[in-house]
Coordinates of C-alpha atoms and ligand atoms in Angstrom, one line a residue:
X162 CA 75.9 105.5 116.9
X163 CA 78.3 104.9 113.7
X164 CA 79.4 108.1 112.3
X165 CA 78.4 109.5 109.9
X166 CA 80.6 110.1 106.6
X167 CA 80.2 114.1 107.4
X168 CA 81.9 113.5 111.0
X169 CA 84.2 110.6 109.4
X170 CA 85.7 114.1 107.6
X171 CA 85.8 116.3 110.2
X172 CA 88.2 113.6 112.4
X173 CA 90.1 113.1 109.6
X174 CA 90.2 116.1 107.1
X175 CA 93.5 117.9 107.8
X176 CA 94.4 119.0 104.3
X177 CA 94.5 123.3 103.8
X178 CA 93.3 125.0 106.6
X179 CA 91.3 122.2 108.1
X180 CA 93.5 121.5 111.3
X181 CA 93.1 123.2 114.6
X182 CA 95.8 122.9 117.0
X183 CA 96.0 123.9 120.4
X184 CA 93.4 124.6 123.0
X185 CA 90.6 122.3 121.9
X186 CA 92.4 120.2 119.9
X187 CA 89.2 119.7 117.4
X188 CA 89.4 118.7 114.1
X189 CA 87.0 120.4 112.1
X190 CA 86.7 121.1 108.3
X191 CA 83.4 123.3 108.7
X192 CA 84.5 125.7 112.2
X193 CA 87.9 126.9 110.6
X194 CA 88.5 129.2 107.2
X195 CA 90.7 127.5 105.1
X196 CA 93.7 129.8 105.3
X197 CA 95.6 128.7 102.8
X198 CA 92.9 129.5 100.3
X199 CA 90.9 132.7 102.4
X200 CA 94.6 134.1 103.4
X201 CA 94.4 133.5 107.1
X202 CA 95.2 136.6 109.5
X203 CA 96.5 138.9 107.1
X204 CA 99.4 139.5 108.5
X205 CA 102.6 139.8 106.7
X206 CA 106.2 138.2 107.3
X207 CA 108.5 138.9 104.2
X208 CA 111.9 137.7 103.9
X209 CA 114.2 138.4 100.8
X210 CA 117.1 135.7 100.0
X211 CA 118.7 134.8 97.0
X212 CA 119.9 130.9 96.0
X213 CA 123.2 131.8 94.6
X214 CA 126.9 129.8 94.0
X215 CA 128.6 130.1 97.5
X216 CA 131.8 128.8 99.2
X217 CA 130.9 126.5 102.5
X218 CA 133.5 126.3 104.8
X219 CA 134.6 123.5 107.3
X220 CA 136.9 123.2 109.5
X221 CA 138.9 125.4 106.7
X222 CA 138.4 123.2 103.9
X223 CA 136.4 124.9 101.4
X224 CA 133.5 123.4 99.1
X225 CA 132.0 125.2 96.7
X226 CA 128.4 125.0 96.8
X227 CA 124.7 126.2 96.1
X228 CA 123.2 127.5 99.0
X229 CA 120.2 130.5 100.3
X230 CA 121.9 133.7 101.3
X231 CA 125.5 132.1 101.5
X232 CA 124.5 129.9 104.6
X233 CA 123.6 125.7 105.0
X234 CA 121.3 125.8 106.0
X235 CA 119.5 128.6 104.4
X236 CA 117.8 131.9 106.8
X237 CA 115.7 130.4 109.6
X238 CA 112.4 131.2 109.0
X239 CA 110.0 131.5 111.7
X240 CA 106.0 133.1 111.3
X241 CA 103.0 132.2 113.6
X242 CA 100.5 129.9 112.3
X243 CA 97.6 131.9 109.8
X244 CA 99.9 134.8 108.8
X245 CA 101.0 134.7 105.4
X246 CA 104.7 134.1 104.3
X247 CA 106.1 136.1 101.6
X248 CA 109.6 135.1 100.0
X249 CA 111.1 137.0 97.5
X250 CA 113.4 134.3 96.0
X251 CA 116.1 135.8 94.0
X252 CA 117.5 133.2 91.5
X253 CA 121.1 133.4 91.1
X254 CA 122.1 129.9 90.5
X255 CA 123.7 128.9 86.9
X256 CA 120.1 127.0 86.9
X257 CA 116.7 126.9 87.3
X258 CA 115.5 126.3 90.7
X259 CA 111.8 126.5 93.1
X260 CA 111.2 126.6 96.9
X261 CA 109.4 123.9 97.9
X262 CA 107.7 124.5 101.5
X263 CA 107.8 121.2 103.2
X264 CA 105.0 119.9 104.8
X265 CA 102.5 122.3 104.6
X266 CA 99.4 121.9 102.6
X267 CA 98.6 125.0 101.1
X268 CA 97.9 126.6 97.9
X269 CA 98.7 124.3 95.1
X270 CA 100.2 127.1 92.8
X271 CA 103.0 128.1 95.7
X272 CA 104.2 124.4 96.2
X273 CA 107.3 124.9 94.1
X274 CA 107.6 122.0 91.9
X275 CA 108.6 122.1 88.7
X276 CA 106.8 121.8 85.9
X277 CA 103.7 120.6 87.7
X278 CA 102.7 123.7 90.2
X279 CA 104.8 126.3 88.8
X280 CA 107.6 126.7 85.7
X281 CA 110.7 126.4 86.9
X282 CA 112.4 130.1 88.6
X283 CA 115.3 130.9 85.0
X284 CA 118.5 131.5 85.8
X285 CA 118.5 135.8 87.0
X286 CA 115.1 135.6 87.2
X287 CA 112.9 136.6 90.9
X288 CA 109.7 134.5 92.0
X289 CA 107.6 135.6 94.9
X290 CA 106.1 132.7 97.1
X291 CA 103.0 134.2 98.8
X292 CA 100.5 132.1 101.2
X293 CA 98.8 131.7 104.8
X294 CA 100.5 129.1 106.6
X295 CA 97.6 126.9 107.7
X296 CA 99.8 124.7 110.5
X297 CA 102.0 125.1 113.5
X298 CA 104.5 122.6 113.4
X299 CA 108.6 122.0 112.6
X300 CA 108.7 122.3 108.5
X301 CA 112.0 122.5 105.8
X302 CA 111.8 124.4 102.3
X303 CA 114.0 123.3 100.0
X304 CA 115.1 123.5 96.5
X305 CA 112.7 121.5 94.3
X306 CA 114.7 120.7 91.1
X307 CA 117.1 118.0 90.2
X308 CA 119.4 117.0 93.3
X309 CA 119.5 120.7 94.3
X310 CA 118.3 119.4 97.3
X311 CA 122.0 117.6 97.7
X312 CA 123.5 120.9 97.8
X313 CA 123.1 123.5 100.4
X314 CA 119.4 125.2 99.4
X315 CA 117.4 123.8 102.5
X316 CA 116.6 125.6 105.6
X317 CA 113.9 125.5 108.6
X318 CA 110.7 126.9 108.6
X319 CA 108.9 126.9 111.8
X320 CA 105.2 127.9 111.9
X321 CA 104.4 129.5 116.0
X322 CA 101.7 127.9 117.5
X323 CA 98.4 130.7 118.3
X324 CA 98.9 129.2 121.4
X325 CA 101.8 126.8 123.0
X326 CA 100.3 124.4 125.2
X327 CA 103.7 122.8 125.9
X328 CA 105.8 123.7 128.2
X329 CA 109.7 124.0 127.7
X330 CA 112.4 126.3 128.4
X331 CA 114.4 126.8 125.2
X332 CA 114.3 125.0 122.0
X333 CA 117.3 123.8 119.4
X334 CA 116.9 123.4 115.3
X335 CA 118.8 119.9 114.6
X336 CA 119.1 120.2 111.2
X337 CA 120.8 116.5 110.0
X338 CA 122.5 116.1 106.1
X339 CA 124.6 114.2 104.7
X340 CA 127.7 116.3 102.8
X341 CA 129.3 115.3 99.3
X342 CA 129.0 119.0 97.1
X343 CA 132.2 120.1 96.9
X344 CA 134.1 116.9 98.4
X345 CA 133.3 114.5 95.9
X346 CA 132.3 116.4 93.2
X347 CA 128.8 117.8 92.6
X348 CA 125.3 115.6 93.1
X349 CA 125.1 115.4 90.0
X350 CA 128.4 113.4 89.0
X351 CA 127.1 110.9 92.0
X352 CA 124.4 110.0 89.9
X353 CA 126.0 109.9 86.6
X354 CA 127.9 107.3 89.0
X355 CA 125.3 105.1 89.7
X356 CA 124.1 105.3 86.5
X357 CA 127.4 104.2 85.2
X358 CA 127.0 101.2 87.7
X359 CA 124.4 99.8 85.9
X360 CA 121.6 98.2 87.4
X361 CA 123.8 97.4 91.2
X362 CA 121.1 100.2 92.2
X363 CA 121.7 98.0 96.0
X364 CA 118.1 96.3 96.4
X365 CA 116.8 96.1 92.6
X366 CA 113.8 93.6 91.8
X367 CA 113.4 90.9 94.7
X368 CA 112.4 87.2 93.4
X369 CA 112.6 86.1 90.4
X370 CA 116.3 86.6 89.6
X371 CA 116.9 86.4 93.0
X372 CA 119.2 88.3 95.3
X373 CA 122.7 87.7 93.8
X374 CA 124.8 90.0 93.1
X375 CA 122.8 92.9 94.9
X376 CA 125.5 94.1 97.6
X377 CA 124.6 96.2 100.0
X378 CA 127.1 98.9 99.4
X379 CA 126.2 99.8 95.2
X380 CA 123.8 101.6 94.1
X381 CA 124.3 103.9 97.1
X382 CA 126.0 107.6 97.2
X383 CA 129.3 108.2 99.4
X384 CA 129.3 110.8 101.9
X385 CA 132.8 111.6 103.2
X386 CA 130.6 114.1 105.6
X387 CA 127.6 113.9 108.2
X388 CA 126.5 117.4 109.4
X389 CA 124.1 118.7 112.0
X390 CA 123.2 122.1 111.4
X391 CA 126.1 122.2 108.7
X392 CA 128.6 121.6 110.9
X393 CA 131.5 118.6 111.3
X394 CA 131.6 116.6 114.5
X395 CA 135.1 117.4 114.2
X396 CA 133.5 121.7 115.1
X397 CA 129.8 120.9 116.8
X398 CA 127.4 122.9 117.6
X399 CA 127.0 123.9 121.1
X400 CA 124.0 123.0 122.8
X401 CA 123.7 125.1 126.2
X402 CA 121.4 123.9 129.3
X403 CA 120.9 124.2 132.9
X404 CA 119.8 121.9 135.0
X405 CA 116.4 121.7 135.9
X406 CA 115.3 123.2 132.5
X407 CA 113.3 121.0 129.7
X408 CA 115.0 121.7 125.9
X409 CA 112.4 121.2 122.9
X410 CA 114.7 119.6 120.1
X411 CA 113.5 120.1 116.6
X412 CA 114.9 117.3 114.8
X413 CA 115.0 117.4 110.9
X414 CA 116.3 115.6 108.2
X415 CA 116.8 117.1 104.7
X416 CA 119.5 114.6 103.9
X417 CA 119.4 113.3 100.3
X418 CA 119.6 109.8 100.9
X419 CA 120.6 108.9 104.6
X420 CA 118.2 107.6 107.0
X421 CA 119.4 108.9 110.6
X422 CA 119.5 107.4 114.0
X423 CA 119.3 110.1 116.3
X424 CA 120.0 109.9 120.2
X425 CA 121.7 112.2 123.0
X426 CA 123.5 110.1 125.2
X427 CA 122.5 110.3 128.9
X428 CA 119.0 111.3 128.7
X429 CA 115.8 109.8 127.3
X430 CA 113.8 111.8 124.2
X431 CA 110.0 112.8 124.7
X432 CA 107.9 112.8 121.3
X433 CA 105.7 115.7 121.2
X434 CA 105.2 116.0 117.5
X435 CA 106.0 113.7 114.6
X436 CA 106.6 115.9 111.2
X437 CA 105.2 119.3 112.7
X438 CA 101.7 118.1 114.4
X439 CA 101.2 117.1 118.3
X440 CA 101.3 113.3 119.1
X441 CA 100.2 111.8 122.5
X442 CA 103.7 111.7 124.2
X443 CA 106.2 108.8 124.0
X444 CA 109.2 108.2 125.6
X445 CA 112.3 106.5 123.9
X446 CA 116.1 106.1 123.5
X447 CA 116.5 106.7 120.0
X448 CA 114.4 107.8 116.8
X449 CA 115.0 106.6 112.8
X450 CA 114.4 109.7 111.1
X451 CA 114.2 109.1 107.4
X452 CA 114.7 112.2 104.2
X453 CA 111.6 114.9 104.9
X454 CA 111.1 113.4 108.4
X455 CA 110.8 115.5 111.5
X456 CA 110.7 115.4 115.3
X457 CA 110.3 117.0 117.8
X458 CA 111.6 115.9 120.9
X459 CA 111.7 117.0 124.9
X460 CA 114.4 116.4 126.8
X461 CA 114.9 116.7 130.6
X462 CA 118.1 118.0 131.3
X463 CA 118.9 116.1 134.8
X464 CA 121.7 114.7 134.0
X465 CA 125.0 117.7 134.6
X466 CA 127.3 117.1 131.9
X467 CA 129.0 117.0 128.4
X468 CA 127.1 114.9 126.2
X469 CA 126.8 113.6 122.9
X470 CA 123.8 114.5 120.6
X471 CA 124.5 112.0 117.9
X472 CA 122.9 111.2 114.7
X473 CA 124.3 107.8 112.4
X474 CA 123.2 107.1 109.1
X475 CA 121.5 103.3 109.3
X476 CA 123.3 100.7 108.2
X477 CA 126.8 102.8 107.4
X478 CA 129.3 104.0 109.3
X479 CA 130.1 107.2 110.0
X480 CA 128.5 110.2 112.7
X481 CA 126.5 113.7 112.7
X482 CA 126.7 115.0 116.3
X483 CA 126.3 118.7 118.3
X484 CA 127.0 118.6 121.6
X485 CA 125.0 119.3 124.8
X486 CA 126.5 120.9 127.8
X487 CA 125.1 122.2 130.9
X488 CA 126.1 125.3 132.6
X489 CA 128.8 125.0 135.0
X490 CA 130.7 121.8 133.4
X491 CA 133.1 123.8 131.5
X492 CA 135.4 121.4 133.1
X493 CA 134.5 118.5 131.8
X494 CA 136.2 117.5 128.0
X495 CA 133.4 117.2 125.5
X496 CA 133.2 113.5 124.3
X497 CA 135.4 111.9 121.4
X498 CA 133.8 112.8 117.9
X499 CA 133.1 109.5 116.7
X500 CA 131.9 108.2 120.5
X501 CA 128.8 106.6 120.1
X502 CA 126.2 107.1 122.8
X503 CA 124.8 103.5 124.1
X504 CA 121.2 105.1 123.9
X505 CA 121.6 104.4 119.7
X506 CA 121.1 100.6 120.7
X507 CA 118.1 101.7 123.1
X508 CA 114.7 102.0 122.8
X509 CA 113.6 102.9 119.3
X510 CA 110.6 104.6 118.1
X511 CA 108.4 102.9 115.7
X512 CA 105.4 104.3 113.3
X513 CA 103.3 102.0 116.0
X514 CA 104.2 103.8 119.3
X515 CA 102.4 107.3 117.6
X516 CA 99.2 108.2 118.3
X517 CA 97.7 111.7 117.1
X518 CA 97.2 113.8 119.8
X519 CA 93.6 114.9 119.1
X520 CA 93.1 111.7 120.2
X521 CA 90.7 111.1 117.4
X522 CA 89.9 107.3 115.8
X523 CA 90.3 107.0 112.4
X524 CA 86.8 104.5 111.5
X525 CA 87.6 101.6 110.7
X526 CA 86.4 99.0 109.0
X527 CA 82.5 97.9 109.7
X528 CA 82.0 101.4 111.3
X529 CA 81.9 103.1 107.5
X530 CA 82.4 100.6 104.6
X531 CA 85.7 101.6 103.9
X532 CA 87.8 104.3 101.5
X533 CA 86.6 105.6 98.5
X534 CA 89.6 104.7 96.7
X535 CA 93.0 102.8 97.1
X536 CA 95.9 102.6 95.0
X537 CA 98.3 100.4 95.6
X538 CA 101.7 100.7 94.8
X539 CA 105.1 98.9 94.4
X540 CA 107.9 100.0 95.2
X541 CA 111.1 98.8 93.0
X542 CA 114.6 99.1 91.4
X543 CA 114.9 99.0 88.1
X544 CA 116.1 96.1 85.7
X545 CA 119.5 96.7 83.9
X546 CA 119.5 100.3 84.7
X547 CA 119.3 102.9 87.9
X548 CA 115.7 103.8 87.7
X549 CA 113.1 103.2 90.6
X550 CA 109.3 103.1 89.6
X551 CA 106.0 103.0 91.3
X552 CA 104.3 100.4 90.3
X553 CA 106.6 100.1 87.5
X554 CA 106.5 103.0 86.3
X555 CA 109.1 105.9 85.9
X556 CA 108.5 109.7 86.3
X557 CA 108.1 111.6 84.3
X558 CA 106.9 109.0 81.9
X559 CA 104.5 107.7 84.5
X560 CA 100.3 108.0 84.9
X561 CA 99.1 110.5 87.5
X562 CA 97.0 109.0 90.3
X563 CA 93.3 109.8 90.4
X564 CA 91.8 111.4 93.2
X565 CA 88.3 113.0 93.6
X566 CA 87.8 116.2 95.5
X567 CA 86.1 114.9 99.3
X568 CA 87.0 111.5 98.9
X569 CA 89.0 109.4 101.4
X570 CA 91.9 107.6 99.9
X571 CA 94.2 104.8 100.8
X572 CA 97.7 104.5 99.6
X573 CA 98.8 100.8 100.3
X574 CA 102.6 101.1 99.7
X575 CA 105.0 97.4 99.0
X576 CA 108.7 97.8 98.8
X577 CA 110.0 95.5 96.6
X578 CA 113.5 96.3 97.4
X579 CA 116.3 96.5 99.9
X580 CA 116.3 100.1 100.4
X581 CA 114.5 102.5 102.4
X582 CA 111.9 104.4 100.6
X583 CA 110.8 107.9 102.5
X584 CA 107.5 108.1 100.5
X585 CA 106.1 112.3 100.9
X586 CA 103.6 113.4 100.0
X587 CA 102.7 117.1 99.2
X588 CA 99.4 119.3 100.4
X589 CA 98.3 117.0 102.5
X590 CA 98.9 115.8 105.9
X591 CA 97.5 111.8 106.3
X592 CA 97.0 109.5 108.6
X593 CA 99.3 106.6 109.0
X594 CA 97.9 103.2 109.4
X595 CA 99.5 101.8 112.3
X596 CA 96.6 99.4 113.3
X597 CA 95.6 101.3 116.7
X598 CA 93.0 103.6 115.0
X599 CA 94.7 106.5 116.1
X600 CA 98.1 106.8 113.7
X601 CA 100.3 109.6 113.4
X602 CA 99.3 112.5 110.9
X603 CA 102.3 113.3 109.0
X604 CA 103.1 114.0 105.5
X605 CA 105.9 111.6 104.9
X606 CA 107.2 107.8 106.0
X607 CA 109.5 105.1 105.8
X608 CA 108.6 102.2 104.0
X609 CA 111.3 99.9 104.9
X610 CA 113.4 97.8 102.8
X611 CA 112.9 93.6 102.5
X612 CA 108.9 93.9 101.4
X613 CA 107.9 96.2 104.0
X614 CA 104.3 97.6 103.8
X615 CA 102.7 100.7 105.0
X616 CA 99.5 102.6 104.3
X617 CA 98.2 105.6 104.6
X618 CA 94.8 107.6 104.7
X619 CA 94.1 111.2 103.6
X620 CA 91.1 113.4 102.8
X621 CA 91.2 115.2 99.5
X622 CA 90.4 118.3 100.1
X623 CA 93.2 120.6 98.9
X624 CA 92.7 120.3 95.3
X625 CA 95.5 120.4 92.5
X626 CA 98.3 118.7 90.8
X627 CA 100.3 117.6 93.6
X628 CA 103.4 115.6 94.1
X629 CA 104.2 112.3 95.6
X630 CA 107.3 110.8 95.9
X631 CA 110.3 109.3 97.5
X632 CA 112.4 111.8 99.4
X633 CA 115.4 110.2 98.6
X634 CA 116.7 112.9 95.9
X635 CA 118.4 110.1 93.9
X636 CA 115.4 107.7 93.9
X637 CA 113.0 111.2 92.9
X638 CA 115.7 111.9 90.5
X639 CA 115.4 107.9 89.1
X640 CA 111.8 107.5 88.6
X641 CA 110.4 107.4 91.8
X642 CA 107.6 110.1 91.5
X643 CA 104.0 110.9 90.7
X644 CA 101.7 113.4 90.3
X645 CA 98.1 113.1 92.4
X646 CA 95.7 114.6 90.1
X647 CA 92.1 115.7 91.1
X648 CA 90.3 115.3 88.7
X649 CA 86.6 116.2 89.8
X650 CA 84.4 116.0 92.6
X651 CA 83.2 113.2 95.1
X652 CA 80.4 111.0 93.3
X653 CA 77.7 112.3 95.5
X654 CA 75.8 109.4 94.4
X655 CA 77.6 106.5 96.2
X656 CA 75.2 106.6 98.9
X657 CA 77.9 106.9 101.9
X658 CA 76.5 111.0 103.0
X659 CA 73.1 109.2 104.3
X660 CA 73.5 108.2 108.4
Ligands
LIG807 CU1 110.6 117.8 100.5 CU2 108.6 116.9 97.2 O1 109.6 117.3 98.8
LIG808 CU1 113.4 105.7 97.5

């Protein structure tokens, strides 16, 4: 029997409130309240910070910075799935800032960006985010405005699962940036940089003009520093393990514009979830985690040692790393800072190797007729200037994209350039189409440079001005945004509710 378009939105609908995780592992729009919007459990976790001017120290060099509570990364945050977060955000930056809560769909009005869900937080001025946290899963908040996000005002969120159905004996936060603020002068003076550069945005308009001229090196920001949990390789974190014991890694990436390679040298990596939600598990060397990206990984720790966890940026030099070291080798000298584990070059996770865990198909084509709606959009540099558009266009001067309240909708995504694009979108998880019928849900993805394609599917059910973007701060910064407007309800009258 085909399905019908009813049970085509249960399997796929995973926008506020619709996704239930654990025991059943049942998607289901109609058997679960929508907690963002009924305010889940009812319970209560508050935390208080304030986004203030701070000085972040390393290795006793001293950059002055922007950062939550005079930490990078910000307070951990941790709350089980259907109680309701409440942040009391303090704004003491010389600038307006937002929390933007990374990943999770929920109420349109506490997504935190600027000028389209909320106006900006003034300088001395307090905001409280308040909402049901519909998802378990590995999620960021960060700073929403300008290149904040290039500073130090991210930090992890992780939403508790009701119940854990994997099993693991302790868990690490990997939090991977890349570090200028402070070193070479503020985000902001990067840009003015590029801008300054002209149109050498590294990967402007392909054909045509052709390639000339378009080294790999400009348009792109320097970092003198890779972190992991803001930390050096030079000072790493400390990763303790016994032997026998299985260590859940939570590997995230609120980097402005550095796509990591992540490994640990000596031991292969287990993906459990891609960007917060369960996927059937897949073993590999080595992930490419792109800006807004997450992991989360197990690893078997059989292997007594020192070892390297390292993280490069792709396609520059330089090294991120903690360390992980089993009890009982104190003995042992950790490895060299810049040593770079073998496993780098190893087996690689790709978008094609994930498979939701729910283990639910996705129709395809000749089982229902199709989406409702597709956009497709380009992805390019800008001519004579640093700008980067979708579909030529430029944020903020740029149409919103239609979508109807219970449609399904495609995004077909071209990159016309020869840089990574992390493309994210906001209150909704979707499906990626990664031609097995049972992609990935996840909320952002790499659309890789030298025409690389990628689409995507999601069920409109969260309804709202929301944003979509690349999650490269510079590109968002450039042009590289919209905003996903609802603008009604499902035409009822197309015919596909019949079967
Ligand atoms: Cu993590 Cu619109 O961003
Ligand atoms: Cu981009």
């Amino acid at each position: 029997m085909k399905p019908t378009r009813r049970q085509f939105l249960k399997l796929a609908g995973l926008g506020a409130g619709a996704l239930a995780l654990g025991g059943c592992g049942v998607f289901s729009r109609e058997t679960l309240p929508s907690p963002s919007r009924a305010g889940g459990t009812g319970s209560i976790r508050e935390y208080a910070f304030e986004a203030a001017p701070m000085d972040f120290e390393l290795d006793g060099r001293v950059f002055p910075t922007w950062g939550y509570d005079g930490g990078v990364p910000g307070p951990g945050l941790r709350i089980p799935e259907g109680d309701t977060l409440r942040v009391r955000l303090k704004n003491g930056l010389p600038a307006d800032t937002t929390i933007h809560w990374h990943g999770l769909p929920i109420v349109n009005e506490m997504d935190g960006v600027p000028n389209v869900t909320q106006p900006p937080i003034a300088r001395g001025e307090k905001f409280v985010y308040e909402f049901a946290v519909p998802t378990s899963g590995s999620y960021i908040y960060h700073s929403h405005v300008g290149l904040q996000l290039d500073r130090g005002l991210y930090g992890p969120l992780i939403v508790e699962p009701r119940n854990e159905d994997l099993a693991y004996d302790r868990e690490y936060l990997l939090m991977l940036d890349d570090w200028l603020d402070g070193a070479n002068g503020t985000p902001e003076d990067a840009l003015q940089g590029l801008r300054a550069t002209g149109d050498g945005m590294g990967g402007g308009m392909m054909g045509g003009g052709g390639m000339g001229g378009m080294g790999g090196e400009s348009g792109l920001v320097e970092y003198p520093l890779y972190l992991v949990n803001g930390r050096t390789p030079e000072n790493p974190e400390v990763l303790e393990v016994r032997r026998g014991e299985y260590v859940r890694l939570r590997v995230m990436n609120p980097a402005s514009s550095t796509v990591f390679r992540f490994a640990v040298a000596g031991h292969r990596l287990t993906v459990t979830h891609a960007d917060g939600l369960p996927v059937e598990h897949v073993e590999v060397d080595a992930l490419r985690v792109g800006m807004g990206e997450r992991y989360d990984v197990l690893v078997a720790a059989d292997n007594p040692g020192v070892w390297q966890v390292a993280a490069t940026p792709e396609e520059r030099s330089g090294m991120a790393r903690a360390l992980l070291r089993y009890g009982g080798s104190g003995a042992s000298s950790p490895p060299p800072a810049g040593g770079r584990p073998r496993e780098l070059d190893g087996r690689l996770l790709t978008y094609g190797d994930l498979r939701n865990a729910a283990g639910e198909s996705f129709p395809e084509g000749g089982v229902l007729s199709g989406p409702d709606r597709t956009h497709e959009l380009t992805l390019s540099g800008g001519m004579g200037a640093y700008a980067w558009a979708i579909d030529g266009q430029l944020y903020p001067e740029a149409e919103p994209l239609e979508v109807r309240e219970g449609e399904w909708v495609r995004f077909v995504m071209r990159n016309r350039s020869m840089m990574w694009h992390p493309m994210h979108l906001h209150g909704h998880f979707f499906q990626v189409e990664n031609g097995t019928g049972r992609g990935p849900f996840k909320d952002t993805v790499l659309v890789e440079p030298h025409m690389g394609e990628l689409a995507f599917d999601f069920v409109a059910d969260n309804p709202g001005q929301w944003f979509f973007h690349c999650h490269n701060a510079y590109h968002m910064e450039a042009g590289m945004a919209r905003v996903i407007s609802y603008t009604g309800a499902r035409d009822e009258r197309s015919g596909r509710e019949s079967g």
